């Protein structure tokens, strides 16, 4: 049984010349992956007032009062809650804002960001 001859290696694309004497290169489309997303997670503690958590969610995560209250209750009941999903730099900034506000108000509220799986 005869086997097929191997395919020749692809030749690199060479520039072509247009009628005006300029070099024309073909554009190769690049496939870029979307950025890794990170979720900002707030952790429950026994000292930070619930109202403070609601205000932080409204101020830094643009949640309305009802959504902020629902997230605060999830944090309170489950021990943690997701405040939002962002790119790495935005998530890090949100965490810094929350921790700074909590520190200035004298609350031990903890917040972190983690990659979305």
JSON list of C-alpha atoms in Angstrom, two decimals:
[
{"chain": "A", "resi": 1, "resn": "UNK", "atom": "CA", "xyz": [0.00, 0.00, 0.00]},
{"chain": "A", "resi": 2, "resn": "UNK", "atom": "CA", "xyz": [1.45, 3.34, -1.05]},
{"chain": "A", "resi": 3, "resn": "UNK", "atom": "CA", "xyz": [1.59, 6.17, 1.43]},
{"chain": "A", "resi": 4, "resn": "UNK", "atom": "CA", "xyz": [0.93, 9.77, 0.62]},
{"chain": "A", "resi": 5, "resn": "UNK", "atom": "CA", "xyz": [3.95, 12.02, 0.27]},
{"chain": "A", "resi": 6, "resn": "UNK", "atom": "CA", "xyz": [4.40, 14.44, 3.17]},
{"chain": "A", "resi": 7, "resn": "UNK", "atom": "CA", "xyz": [2.89, 17.88, 2.77]},
{"chain": "A", "resi": 8, "resn": "UNK", "atom": "CA", "xyz": [5.40, 20.61, 2.06]},
{"chain": "A", "resi": 9, "resn": "UNK", "atom": "CA", "xyz": [6.01, 23.05, 4.89]},
{"chain": "A", "resi": 10, "resn": "UNK", "atom": "CA", "xyz": [3.94, 26.21, 4.56]},
{"chain": "A", "resi": 11, "resn": "UNK", "atom": "CA", "xyz": [5.87, 29.03, 3.05]},
{"chain": "A", "resi": 12, "resn": "UNK", "atom": "CA", "xyz": [6.00, 32.25, 5.01]},
{"chain": "A", "resi": 13, "resn": "UNK", "atom": "CA", "xyz": [3.93, 35.04, 3.63]},
{"chain": "A", "resi": 14, "resn": "UNK", "atom": "CA", "xyz": [5.99, 37.43, 1.65]},
{"chain": "A", "resi": 15, "resn": "UNK", "atom": "CA", "xyz": [5.09, 41.04, 1.14]},
{"chain": "A", "resi": 16, "resn": "UNK", "atom": "CA", "xyz": [3.62, 41.90, -2.23]},
{"chain": "A", "resi": 17, "resn": "UNK", "atom": "CA", "xyz": [3.97, 45.13, -4.13]},
{"chain": "A", "resi": 18, "resn": "UNK", "atom": "CA", "xyz": [0.97, 47.14, -5.18]},
{"chain": "A", "resi": 19, "resn": "UNK", "atom": "CA", "xyz": [0.84, 49.19, -8.39]},
{"chain": "A", "resi": 20, "resn": "UNK", "atom": "CA", "xyz": [2.17, 52.30, -6.66]},
{"chain": "A", "resi": 21, "resn": "UNK", "atom": "CA", "xyz": [5.32, 50.51, -5.53]},
{"chain": "A", "resi": 22, "resn": "UNK", "atom": "CA", "xyz": [4.28, 50.29, -1.87]},
{"chain": "A", "resi": 23, "resn": "UNK", "atom": "CA", "xyz": [4.64, 47.14, 0.17]},
{"chain": "A", "resi": 24, "resn": "UNK", "atom": "CA", "xyz": [1.33, 45.54, 1.12]},
{"chain": "A", "resi": 25, "resn": "UNK", "atom": "CA", "xyz": [1.23, 43.07, 3.99]},
{"chain": "A", "resi": 26, "resn": "UNK", "atom": "CA", "xyz": [-1.71, 40.85, 4.77]},
{"chain": "A", "resi": 27, "resn": "UNK", "atom": "CA", "xyz": [-3.22, 41.43, 8.16]},
{"chain": "A", "resi": 28, "resn": "UNK", "atom": "CA", "xyz": [-3.37, 38.34, 10.30]},
{"chain": "A", "resi": 29, "resn": "UNK", "atom": "CA", "xyz": [-6.17, 38.33, 12.79]},
{"chain": "A", "resi": 30, "resn": "UNK", "atom": "CA", "xyz": [-5.02, 37.78, 16.32]},
{"chain": "A", "resi": 31, "resn": "UNK", "atom": "CA", "xyz": [-7.20, 35.92, 18.71]},
{"chain": "A", "resi": 32, "resn": "UNK", "atom": "CA", "xyz": [-6.98, 37.48, 22.13]},
{"chain": "A", "resi": 33, "resn": "UNK", "atom": "CA", "xyz": [-8.50, 35.87, 25.16]},
{"chain": "A", "resi": 34, "resn": "UNK", "atom": "CA", "xyz": [-10.79, 37.95, 27.34]},
{"chain": "A", "resi": 35, "resn": "UNK", "atom": "CA", "xyz": [-9.11, 39.08, 30.57]},
{"chain": "A", "resi": 36, "resn": "UNK", "atom": "CA", "xyz": [-9.28, 36.91, 33.68]},
{"chain": "A", "resi": 37, "resn": "UNK", "atom": "CA", "xyz": [-12.13, 38.15, 35.85]},
{"chain": "A", "resi": 38, "resn": "UNK", "atom": "CA", "xyz": [-12.01, 38.48, 39.63]},
{"chain": "A", "resi": 39, "resn": "UNK", "atom": "CA", "xyz": [-14.86, 38.53, 42.11]},
{"chain": "A", "resi": 40, "resn": "UNK", "atom": "CA", "xyz": [-14.78, 40.84, 45.08]},
{"chain": "A", "resi": 41, "resn": "UNK", "atom": "CA", "xyz": [-15.83, 38.95, 48.19]},
{"chain": "A", "resi": 42, "resn": "UNK", "atom": "CA", "xyz": [-16.80, 40.53, 51.50]},
{"chain": "A", "resi": 43, "resn": "UNK", "atom": "CA", "xyz": [-16.44, 38.43, 54.66]},
{"chain": "A", "resi": 44, "resn": "UNK", "atom": "CA", "xyz": [-18.73, 38.41, 57.68]},
{"chain": "A", "resi": 45, "resn": "UNK", "atom": "CA", "xyz": [-17.57, 39.45, 61.14]},
{"chain": "A", "resi": 46, "resn": "UNK", "atom": "CA", "xyz": [-19.35, 39.96, 64.44]},
{"chain": "A", "resi": 47, "resn": "UNK", "atom": "CA", "xyz": [-18.52, 43.65, 64.81]},
{"chain": "A", "resi": 48, "resn": "UNK", "atom": "CA", "xyz": [-19.17, 45.58, 61.60]},
{"chain": "A", "resi": 49, "resn": "UNK", "atom": "CA", "xyz": [-22.71, 47.02, 61.60]},
{"chain": "A", "resi": 50, "resn": "UNK", "atom": "CA", "xyz": [-25.02, 45.72, 58.88]},
{"chain": "A", "resi": 51, "resn": "UNK", "atom": "CA", "xyz": [-25.91, 49.27, 57.90]},
{"chain": "A", "resi": 52, "resn": "UNK", "atom": "CA", "xyz": [-22.24, 50.08, 57.26]},
{"chain": "A", "resi": 53, "resn": "UNK", "atom": "CA", "xyz": [-21.98, 47.09, 54.91]},
{"chain": "A", "resi": 54, "resn": "UNK", "atom": "CA", "xyz": [-25.09, 48.25, 53.02]},
{"chain": "A", "resi": 55, "resn": "UNK", "atom": "CA", "xyz": [-23.64, 51.75, 52.62]},
{"chain": "A", "resi": 56, "resn": "UNK", "atom": "CA", "xyz": [-20.30, 50.34, 51.38]},
{"chain": "A", "resi": 57, "resn": "UNK", "atom": "CA", "xyz": [-22.11, 48.18, 48.82]},
{"chain": "A", "resi": 58, "resn": "UNK", "atom": "CA", "xyz": [-24.09, 51.20, 47.61]},
{"chain": "A", "resi": 59, "resn": "UNK", "atom": "CA", "xyz": [-21.11, 53.53, 47.48]},
{"chain": "A", "resi": 60, "resn": "UNK", "atom": "CA", "xyz": [-18.37, 51.35, 46.00]},
{"chain": "A", "resi": 61, "resn": "UNK", "atom": "CA", "xyz": [-20.36, 48.75, 44.05]},
{"chain": "A", "resi": 62, "resn": "UNK", "atom": "CA", "xyz": [-23.22, 50.96, 42.80]},
{"chain": "A", "resi": 63, "resn": "UNK", "atom": "CA", "xyz": [-25.90, 48.71, 44.29]},
{"chain": "A", "resi": 64, "resn": "UNK", "atom": "CA", "xyz": [-29.34, 50.08, 45.04]},
{"chain": "A", "resi": 65, "resn": "UNK", "atom": "CA", "xyz": [-30.59, 49.80, 48.62]},
{"chain": "A", "resi": 66, "resn": "UNK", "atom": "CA", "xyz": [-32.49, 46.57, 48.01]},
{"chain": "A", "resi": 67, "resn": "UNK", "atom": "CA", "xyz": [-29.61, 44.79, 46.22]},
{"chain": "A", "resi": 68, "resn": "UNK", "atom": "CA", "xyz": [-27.14, 45.99, 48.86]},
{"chain": "A", "resi": 69, "resn": "UNK", "atom": "CA", "xyz": [-29.38, 44.69, 51.63]},
{"chain": "A", "resi": 70, "resn": "UNK", "atom": "CA", "xyz": [-29.70, 41.30, 49.92]},
{"chain": "A", "resi": 71, "resn": "UNK", "atom": "CA", "xyz": [-25.92, 40.98, 49.54]},
{"chain": "A", "resi": 72, "resn": "UNK", "atom": "CA", "xyz": [-25.40, 42.08, 53.16]},
{"chain": "A", "resi": 73, "resn": "UNK", "atom": "CA", "xyz": [-27.83, 39.38, 54.34]},
{"chain": "A", "resi": 74, "resn": "UNK", "atom": "CA", "xyz": [-26.02, 36.76, 52.27]},
{"chain": "A", "resi": 75, "resn": "UNK", "atom": "CA", "xyz": [-22.72, 37.84, 53.85]},
{"chain": "A", "resi": 76, "resn": "UNK", "atom": "CA", "xyz": [-24.31, 37.69, 57.30]},
{"chain": "A", "resi": 77, "resn": "UNK", "atom": "CA", "xyz": [-25.93, 34.27, 56.82]},
{"chain": "A", "resi": 78, "resn": "UNK", "atom": "CA", "xyz": [-23.34, 32.49, 54.65]},
{"chain": "A", "resi": 79, "resn": "UNK", "atom": "CA", "xyz": [-20.17, 34.07, 56.03]},
{"chain": "A", "resi": 80, "resn": "UNK", "atom": "CA", "xyz": [-19.28, 35.73, 52.74]},
{"chain": "A", "resi": 81, "resn": "UNK", "atom": "CA", "xyz": [-20.86, 37.29, 49.69]},
{"chain": "A", "resi": 82, "resn": "UNK", "atom": "CA", "xyz": [-19.88, 38.38, 46.21]},
{"chain": "A", "resi": 83, "resn": "UNK", "atom": "CA", "xyz": [-20.08, 42.13, 45.71]},
{"chain": "A", "resi": 84, "resn": "UNK", "atom": "CA", "xyz": [-19.21, 42.17, 42.00]},
{"chain": "A", "resi": 85, "resn": "UNK", "atom": "CA", "xyz": [-17.02, 40.72, 39.24]},
{"chain": "A", "resi": 86, "resn": "UNK", "atom": "CA", "xyz": [-14.34, 42.86, 37.61]},
{"chain": "A", "resi": 87, "resn": "UNK", "atom": "CA", "xyz": [-10.97, 42.77, 35.87]},
{"chain": "A", "resi": 88, "resn": "UNK", "atom": "CA", "xyz": [-8.01, 42.25, 38.21]},
{"chain": "A", "resi": 89, "resn": "UNK", "atom": "CA", "xyz": [-7.06, 45.91, 38.59]},
{"chain": "A", "resi": 90, "resn": "UNK", "atom": "CA", "xyz": [-10.62, 47.13, 39.15]},
{"chain": "A", "resi": 91, "resn": "UNK", "atom": "CA", "xyz": [-11.25, 44.36, 41.70]},
{"chain": "A", "resi": 92, "resn": "UNK", "atom": "CA", "xyz": [-8.04, 45.28, 43.56]},
{"chain": "A", "resi": 93, "resn": "UNK", "atom": "CA", "xyz": [-9.10, 48.93, 43.65]},
{"chain": "A", "resi": 94, "resn": "UNK", "atom": "CA", "xyz": [-12.55, 48.01, 45.01]},
{"chain": "A", "resi": 95, "resn": "UNK", "atom": "CA", "xyz": [-10.95, 45.90, 47.76]},
{"chain": "A", "resi": 96, "resn": "UNK", "atom": "CA", "xyz": [-8.65, 48.79, 48.71]},
{"chain": "A", "resi": 97, "resn": "UNK", "atom": "CA", "xyz": [-11.60, 51.21, 48.84]},
{"chain": "A", "resi": 98, "resn": "UNK", "atom": "CA", "xyz": [-13.63, 48.91, 51.10]},
{"chain": "A", "resi": 99, "resn": "UNK", "atom": "CA", "xyz": [-10.73, 48.18, 53.45]},
{"chain": "A", "resi": 100, "resn": "UNK", "atom": "CA", "xyz": [-9.83, 51.88, 53.65]},
{"chain": "A", "resi": 101, "resn": "UNK", "atom": "CA", "xyz": [-13.43, 52.90, 54.42]},
{"chain": "A", "resi": 102, "resn": "UNK", "atom": "CA", "xyz": [-13.74, 50.16, 57.06]},
{"chain": "A", "resi": 103, "resn": "UNK", "atom": "CA", "xyz": [-10.44, 51.15, 58.67]},
{"chain": "A", "resi": 104, "resn": "UNK", "atom": "CA", "xyz": [-11.39, 54.84, 58.77]},
{"chain": "A", "resi": 105, "resn": "UNK", "atom": "CA", "xyz": [-14.76, 53.94, 60.35]},
{"chain": "A", "resi": 106, "resn": "UNK", "atom": "CA", "xyz": [-13.05, 51.69, 62.89]},
{"chain": "A", "resi": 107, "resn": "UNK", "atom": "CA", "xyz": [-14.61, 48.44, 61.62]},
{"chain": "A", "resi": 108, "resn": "UNK", "atom": "CA", "xyz": [-12.78, 45.14, 61.07]},
{"chain": "A", "resi": 109, "resn": "UNK", "atom": "CA", "xyz": [-14.61, 44.42, 57.80]},
{"chain": "A", "resi": 110, "resn": "UNK", "atom": "CA", "xyz": [-12.58, 42.17, 55.49]},
{"chain": "A", "resi": 111, "resn": "UNK", "atom": "CA", "xyz": [-12.78, 42.10, 51.71]},
{"chain": "A", "resi": 112, "resn": "UNK", "atom": "CA", "xyz": [-10.73, 40.21, 49.11]},
{"chain": "A", "resi": 113, "resn": "UNK", "atom": "CA", "xyz": [-10.67, 39.42, 45.42]},
{"chain": "A", "resi": 114, "resn": "UNK", "atom": "CA", "xyz": [-10.34, 35.96, 43.90]},
{"chain": "A", "resi": 115, "resn": "UNK", "atom": "CA", "xyz": [-10.27, 34.65, 40.33]},
{"chain": "A", "resi": 116, "resn": "UNK", "atom": "CA", "xyz": [-13.59, 33.55, 38.92]},
{"chain": "A", "resi": 117, "resn": "UNK", "atom": "CA", "xyz": [-13.40, 29.85, 38.13]}
]
